[in-house]
Amino acid sequence: MPLRLIFMGTPDFSVPTLLELVAHGHEIVAVYTRAPKPGGRRGLQMQPTPVEEAARKLGVPVLTPKTLKTAEALAEFSAFEADAAVVVAYGMILPQAVLDAPILGCYNLHASLLPRWRGAAPINRAIMAGDAESGVMVMKMDVGLDTGDVAMAERLAISDNMTAVDLHDRLSRLGADLMVRAMAALDRGGLQLKKQGEDGVTYAAKIDKAEARIDWSKPAHAVLRHIHGLSPFPGAWAELDGVSENARVKILRCELAKGAGVPGEVLDNQLTIACGEGAIRILELQREGKARMQATDFLRGVKVEPPMRLT
């Protein structure tokens, strides 16, 4: 028997789970997402969220309430008589009354190995911290910040060539499959829950743009993970000395390289940059106001060689 589900999500990360639930026969009685925001080239067009766009194509009712804390919002939510709610990066706190409304509860897909990296930016933080692995977990929600009982999990190794968008995309697909399996188990009464431990709790604070400037005094591996953890947004950046305009560059992808020198020093004509220990080679970057490009294309238009520096 398919479940009657309310789906709650907002960004691209959420869409595969919505589509997989529909593909496996579950009835999505409503989709909750954030309200459209101004966007487009001039910022004048209202842009629906990726989840709203997907839901409209599916013909599912879409709701974009500003709050879920009013009696009216609770009544509207309860009126769908859902068996359960599936929440994937919705971006709004669910009050206890909403959590209690579905007969079988509300289930969140979280992109970390809880209790590590509770909070807003688990994908970025896992890479920036140098973690060897990440993953996705399905948990039954409570009013705490990602503190609910865990039902199922899948792990994924983080390699040094993996950026935040790479990990995002792989976890999104992995999480969609995991949630489908969790809802199948819930439907047959076989979904088992386990309380989270308190050992190893960390919090994935929202990324602040002030964190994006690269500190070349750190070891090369830490610089690489910082760059990849912020790629493509907001993008780790540095300024290229000796360039008269568009000196700031976002570095979007790099690799470890041989070499040593003063932190930030350009070591050759292939964008090898010295760090506090070791060096990195820039593979992909973006100048202010320009499209992202491969380092080889960048070097055709800009001469970068010793003794130049990135600061």
Tab-separated table of C-alpha atoms in Angstrom:
chain	number	residue	atom	x	y	z
A	1	MET	CA	0.000	0.000	0.000
A	2	PRO	CA	1.436	3.416	-0.911
A	3	LEU	CA	1.721	6.019	1.827
A	4	ARG	CA	-0.023	9.384	1.797
A	5	LEU	CA	2.901	11.787	2.168
A	6	ILE	CA	3.464	15.492	2.582
A	7	PHE	CA	6.818	16.443	1.058
A	8	MET	CA	8.730	19.433	2.447
A	9	GLY	CA	11.855	20.687	0.687
A	10	THR	CA	13.368	23.617	-1.163
A	11	PRO	CA	16.682	23.325	-3.083
A	12	ASP	CA	18.011	21.070	-5.842
A	13	PHE	CA	19.209	18.612	-3.202
A	14	SER	CA	15.578	17.779	-2.326
A	15	VAL	CA	14.254	17.086	-5.823
A	16	PRO	CA	15.568	13.515	-6.379
A	17	THR	CA	13.843	12.347	-3.200
A	18	LEU	CA	10.516	13.823	-4.301
A	19	LEU	CA	10.788	12.205	-7.727
A	20	GLU	CA	11.804	8.815	-6.326
A	21	LEU	CA	8.908	8.751	-3.861
A	22	VAL	CA	6.490	9.413	-6.706
A	23	ALA	CA	8.197	6.821	-8.923
A	24	HIS	CA	7.742	4.211	-6.202
A	25	GLY	CA	4.018	4.783	-5.999
A	26	HIS	CA	3.627	6.942	-2.907
A	27	GLU	CA	0.860	9.536	-3.012
A	28	ILE	CA	2.242	13.053	-2.501
A	29	VAL	CA	-0.810	14.923	-1.246
A	30	ALA	CA	1.006	18.275	-0.895
A	31	VAL	CA	4.421	19.855	-1.289
A	32	TYR	CA	5.623	22.530	1.122
A	33	THR	CA	8.497	24.738	0.004
A	34	ARG	CA	9.842	28.247	0.515
A	35	ALA	CA	8.194	31.150	-1.256
A	36	PRO	CA	9.600	32.358	-4.615
A	37	LYS	CA	12.337	34.981	-4.455
A	38	PRO	CA	13.353	37.727	-6.886
A	39	GLY	CA	15.857	36.475	-9.435
A	40	GLY	CA	16.702	36.459	-13.110
A	41	ARG	CA	19.269	38.657	-14.818
A	42	ARG	CA	17.836	41.877	-13.384
A	43	GLY	CA	16.454	40.432	-10.176
A	44	LEU	CA	12.912	41.367	-11.152
A	45	GLN	CA	11.376	37.962	-11.822
A	46	MET	CA	10.060	35.835	-8.986
A	47	GLN	CA	11.915	32.518	-9.073
A	48	PRO	CA	10.175	29.424	-7.689
A	49	THR	CA	12.305	26.936	-5.781
A	50	PRO	CA	13.552	23.802	-7.560
A	51	VAL	CA	11.109	21.749	-5.480
A	52	GLU	CA	8.170	23.928	-6.514
A	53	GLU	CA	9.135	23.577	-10.174
A	54	ALA	CA	9.274	19.783	-9.836
A	55	ALA	CA	5.978	19.655	-7.949
A	56	ARG	CA	4.170	21.766	-10.555
A	57	LYS	CA	5.291	19.352	-13.275
A	58	LEU	CA	3.913	16.489	-11.193
A	59	GLY	CA	0.617	18.282	-10.667
A	60	VAL	CA	0.962	18.252	-6.879
A	61	PRO	CA	-0.505	21.088	-4.762
A	62	VAL	CA	2.232	23.494	-3.599
A	63	LEU	CA	2.125	25.545	-0.404
A	64	THR	CA	4.593	28.276	0.563
A	65	PRO	CA	3.599	29.457	4.053
A	66	LYS	CA	5.754	32.038	5.802
A	67	THR	CA	5.277	30.226	9.111
A	68	LEU	CA	3.935	26.930	10.414
A	69	LYS	CA	3.322	28.227	13.915
A	70	THR	CA	-0.209	29.578	13.486
A	71	ALA	CA	-3.438	27.691	14.126
A	72	GLU	CA	-4.397	28.229	10.484
A	73	ALA	CA	-1.159	26.690	9.212
A	74	LEU	CA	-1.579	23.671	11.489
A	75	ALA	CA	-5.192	23.175	10.406
A	76	GLU	CA	-4.181	23.327	6.733
A	77	PHE	CA	-1.343	20.848	7.293
A	78	SER	CA	-3.550	18.451	9.277
A	79	ALA	CA	-6.340	18.569	6.707
A	80	PHE	CA	-4.213	16.584	4.241
A	81	GLU	CA	-4.496	13.583	6.601
A	82	ALA	CA	-1.038	12.382	5.633
A	83	ASP	CA	0.410	9.156	6.962
A	84	ALA	CA	3.827	10.827	7.234
A	85	ALA	CA	5.831	13.853	6.141
A	86	VAL	CA	9.193	13.663	4.378
A	87	VAL	CA	11.468	16.656	4.963
A	88	VAL	CA	14.579	17.304	2.860
A	89	ALA	CA	16.337	20.667	3.296
A	90	TYR	CA	13.073	22.536	3.791
A	91	GLY	CA	14.655	25.468	5.611
A	92	MET	CA	11.927	26.121	8.156
A	93	ILE	CA	11.484	24.904	11.737
A	94	LEU	CA	8.588	22.486	12.266
A	95	PRO	CA	6.778	23.106	15.583
A	96	GLN	CA	5.749	20.159	17.744
A	97	ALA	CA	2.115	20.365	16.664
A	98	VAL	CA	3.121	19.904	13.027
A	99	LEU	CA	5.496	17.059	13.914
A	100	ASP	CA	2.633	15.316	15.694
A	101	ALA	CA	0.068	15.765	12.910
A	102	PRO	CA	0.947	12.847	10.578
A	103	ILE	CA	-0.061	9.466	11.981
A	104	LEU	CA	3.386	7.927	11.484
A	105	GLY	CA	5.484	11.046	12.107
A	106	CYS	CA	7.850	13.305	10.147
A	107	TYR	CA	11.096	11.985	8.662
A	108	ASN	CA	14.095	14.083	7.700
A	109	LEU	CA	16.895	13.260	5.263
A	110	HIS	CA	20.097	14.817	6.628
A	111	ALA	CA	23.389	15.010	4.720
A	112	SER	CA	25.819	13.911	7.417
A	113	LEU	CA	26.641	10.997	9.705
A	114	LEU	CA	24.791	12.202	12.774
A	115	PRO	CA	25.505	13.322	15.433
A	116	ARG	CA	28.432	14.815	13.496
A	117	TRP	CA	27.514	17.984	11.613
A	118	ARG	CA	24.064	18.789	12.856
A	119	GLY	CA	22.817	22.029	11.340
A	120	ALA	CA	22.777	24.059	8.163
A	121	ALA	CA	25.940	23.277	6.169
A	122	PRO	CA	27.007	19.660	6.787
A	123	ILE	CA	28.371	19.041	3.283
A	124	ASN	CA	30.654	22.083	3.287
A	125	ARG	CA	31.819	21.528	6.851
A	126	ALA	CA	32.683	17.862	6.330
A	127	ILE	CA	34.985	18.706	3.426
A	128	MET	CA	36.512	21.761	5.109
A	129	ALA	CA	37.264	19.755	8.259
A	130	GLY	CA	39.128	17.113	6.267
A	131	ASP	CA	36.645	14.328	7.083
A	132	ALA	CA	37.359	10.988	5.420
A	133	GLU	CA	33.670	10.232	4.909
A	134	SER	CA	30.195	11.694	4.903
A	135	GLY	CA	26.783	10.190	4.305
A	136	VAL	CA	23.030	10.547	4.581
A	137	MET	CA	20.693	9.576	7.383
A	138	VAL	CA	16.935	9.282	7.758
A	139	MET	CA	15.737	10.325	11.200
A	140	LYS	CA	12.368	10.735	12.839
A	141	MET	CA	12.137	14.415	13.643
A	142	ASP	CA	11.775	16.017	17.053
A	143	VAL	CA	11.935	19.694	18.030
A	144	GLY	CA	15.720	19.668	18.477
A	145	LEU	CA	18.274	20.604	15.825
A	146	ASP	CA	18.825	17.290	14.000
A	147	THR	CA	18.556	15.373	17.280
A	148	GLY	CA	15.868	12.840	16.319
A	149	ASP	CA	16.155	9.068	16.428
A	150	VAL	CA	17.974	7.638	13.395
A	151	ALA	CA	16.361	4.993	11.214
A	152	MET	CA	18.757	4.301	8.330
A	153	ALA	CA	22.121	5.523	7.013
A	154	GLU	CA	24.449	5.287	4.022
A	155	ARG	CA	28.140	6.239	4.047
A	156	LEU	CA	30.257	7.797	1.304
A	157	ALA	CA	34.023	8.363	1.195
A	158	ILE	CA	35.270	11.921	0.627
A	159	SER	CA	38.263	12.095	-1.693
A	160	ASP	CA	40.578	15.080	-2.009
A	161	ASN	CA	39.317	15.832	-5.521
A	162	MET	CA	35.704	16.102	-4.355
A	163	THR	CA	34.169	19.586	-4.131
A	164	ALA	CA	31.052	20.556	-2.203
A	165	VAL	CA	28.920	20.339	-5.345
A	166	ASP	CA	30.351	16.896	-6.157
A	167	LEU	CA	29.487	15.607	-2.688
A	168	HIS	CA	26.115	17.385	-2.774
A	169	ASP	CA	25.095	15.641	-5.984
A	170	ARG	CA	26.188	12.182	-4.872
A	171	LEU	CA	24.511	12.484	-1.464
A	172	SER	CA	21.338	13.801	-3.083
A	173	ARG	CA	21.001	10.663	-5.210
A	174	LEU	CA	22.067	8.379	-2.375
A	175	GLY	CA	19.600	10.047	-0.026
A	176	ALA	CA	16.690	9.667	-2.437
A	177	ASP	CA	17.226	5.908	-2.542
A	178	LEU	CA	17.616	5.762	1.240
A	179	MET	CA	14.364	7.641	1.888
A	180	VAL	CA	12.461	5.370	-0.509
A	181	ARG	CA	13.722	2.355	1.420
A	182	ALA	CA	12.847	4.007	4.722
A	183	MET	CA	9.279	4.754	3.611
A	184	ALA	CA	8.887	1.159	2.387
A	185	ALA	CA	9.968	-0.075	5.806
A	186	LEU	CA	7.652	2.411	7.513
A	187	ASP	CA	4.752	1.231	5.359
A	188	ARG	CA	5.221	-2.400	6.403
A	189	GLY	CA	5.807	-1.506	10.050
A	190	GLY	CA	9.460	-2.480	10.018
A	191	LEU	CA	11.273	0.845	10.364
A	192	GLN	CA	13.534	0.589	13.412
A	193	LEU	CA	14.749	3.701	15.238
A	194	LYS	CA	17.897	4.201	17.290
A	195	LYS	CA	18.682	7.144	19.556
A	196	GLN	CA	21.624	9.317	18.582
A	197	GLY	CA	24.631	9.187	20.839
A	198	GLU	CA	26.034	12.328	22.423
A	199	ASP	CA	29.650	11.481	21.612
A	200	GLY	CA	31.052	13.283	18.601
A	201	VAL	CA	28.377	15.960	18.344
A	202	THR	CA	29.451	18.821	16.066
A	203	TYR	CA	27.491	21.686	14.522
A	204	ALA	CA	27.646	22.728	10.879
A	205	ALA	CA	27.174	26.474	11.108
A	206	LYS	CA	25.923	28.317	8.034
A	207	ILE	CA	28.785	29.392	5.791
A	208	ASP	CA	29.796	33.016	6.319
A	209	LYS	CA	31.315	34.827	3.333
A	210	ALA	CA	33.995	36.130	5.697
A	211	GLU	CA	35.374	32.569	5.818
A	212	ALA	CA	36.024	32.480	2.093
A	213	ARG	CA	39.417	34.227	1.918
A	214	ILE	CA	42.197	31.655	1.571
A	215	ASP	CA	44.830	31.455	4.311
A	216	TRP	CA	47.960	30.350	2.451
A	217	SER	CA	49.861	29.876	5.718
A	218	LYS	CA	47.931	26.643	6.353
A	219	PRO	CA	49.240	23.268	5.133
A	220	ALA	CA	48.441	22.411	1.518
A	221	HIS	CA	45.885	19.738	2.402
A	222	ALA	CA	43.950	22.160	4.619
A	223	VAL	CA	44.018	24.806	1.857
A	224	LEU	CA	42.755	22.264	-0.689
A	225	ARG	CA	39.892	21.135	1.578
A	226	HIS	CA	38.973	24.765	2.310
A	227	ILE	CA	38.821	25.529	-1.408
A	228	HIS	CA	36.820	22.418	-2.271
A	229	GLY	CA	34.465	22.836	0.687
A	230	LEU	CA	33.404	26.262	-0.598
A	231	SER	CA	33.150	25.355	-4.283
A	232	PRO	CA	31.227	26.632	-6.131
A	233	PHE	CA	29.511	28.874	-3.547
A	234	PRO	CA	30.509	31.184	-2.034
A	235	GLY	CA	33.900	30.274	-3.536
A	236	ALA	CA	37.233	30.526	-1.719
A	237	TRP	CA	39.166	33.509	-3.023
A	238	ALA	CA	42.492	35.287	-3.100
A	239	GLU	CA	43.932	38.389	-4.779
A	240	LEU	CA	46.613	38.223	-7.438
A	241	ASP	CA	49.357	40.783	-6.848
A	242	GLY	CA	50.572	42.626	-9.908
A	243	VAL	CA	47.252	42.527	-11.773
A	244	SER	CA	45.731	45.962	-12.340
A	245	GLU	CA	42.062	44.891	-12.566
A	246	ASN	CA	39.914	41.941	-11.549
A	247	ALA	CA	42.655	40.937	-9.120
A	248	ARG	CA	40.315	38.824	-7.006
A	249	VAL	CA	39.906	35.244	-8.177
A	250	LYS	CA	37.737	32.465	-6.810
A	251	ILE	CA	39.541	29.149	-6.824
A	252	LEU	CA	37.060	26.367	-7.493
A	253	ARG	CA	39.196	23.261	-7.916
A	254	CYS	CA	42.815	22.375	-7.183
A	255	GLU	CA	45.161	19.474	-6.465
A	256	LEU	CA	48.132	18.846	-4.213
A	257	ALA	CA	51.455	19.629	-5.867
A	258	LYS	CA	55.163	19.428	-5.171
A	259	GLY	CA	56.969	22.571	-4.164
A	260	ALA	CA	57.667	24.914	-1.275
A	261	GLY	CA	58.030	28.621	-0.737
A	262	VAL	CA	56.625	31.656	1.028
A	263	PRO	CA	52.861	31.112	1.572
A	264	GLY	CA	50.951	32.430	-1.445
A	265	GLU	CA	54.032	32.532	-3.676
A	266	VAL	CA	53.597	31.539	-7.324
A	267	LEU	CA	56.140	28.736	-7.894
A	268	ASP	CA	55.903	28.254	-11.664
A	269	ASN	CA	53.895	29.184	-14.766
A	270	GLN	CA	51.277	26.457	-14.108
A	271	LEU	CA	49.570	28.116	-11.127
A	272	THR	CA	51.375	26.114	-8.467
A	273	ILE	CA	51.032	28.080	-5.235
A	274	ALA	CA	53.074	27.625	-2.064
A	275	CYS	CA	51.272	26.957	1.222
A	276	GLY	CA	52.510	26.878	4.810
A	277	GLU	CA	53.567	23.291	4.121
A	278	GLY	CA	53.670	21.990	0.556
A	279	ALA	CA	51.774	23.477	-2.372
A	280	ILE	CA	48.621	23.248	-4.469
A	281	ARG	CA	48.045	23.610	-8.198
A	282	ILE	CA	44.970	25.550	-9.295
A	283	LEU	CA	42.836	23.671	-11.832
A	284	GLU	CA	39.706	25.795	-12.136
A	285	LEU	CA	38.987	29.392	-11.166
A	286	GLN	CA	36.763	32.407	-11.753
A	287	ARG	CA	37.669	36.082	-12.053
A	288	GLU	CA	35.311	38.791	-10.830
A	289	GLY	CA	32.501	39.291	-13.312
A	290	LYS	CA	33.647	36.401	-15.493
A	291	ALA	CA	32.568	32.812	-16.092
A	292	ARG	CA	34.410	29.945	-14.407
A	293	MET	CA	37.266	28.577	-16.494
A	294	GLN	CA	40.017	26.010	-16.550
A	295	ALA	CA	43.402	27.238	-15.345
A	296	THR	CA	44.910	26.529	-18.766
A	297	ASP	CA	42.420	28.926	-20.392
A	298	PHE	CA	43.049	31.562	-17.725
A	299	LEU	CA	46.810	31.417	-18.340
A	300	ARG	CA	46.335	32.115	-22.035
A	301	GLY	CA	45.064	35.583	-21.143
A	302	VAL	CA	46.925	36.377	-17.920
A	303	LYS	CA	50.642	35.904	-17.350
A	304	VAL	CA	51.189	34.436	-13.890
A	305	GLU	CA	54.732	33.416	-12.924
A	306	PRO	CA	57.282	33.924	-10.138
A	307	PRO	CA	57.764	36.170	-8.224
A	308	MET	CA	54.019	36.956	-8.235
A	309	ARG	CA	51.914	36.104	-5.171
A	310	LEU	CA	48.354	35.321	-4.218
A	311	THR	CA	47.296	37.078	-1.024
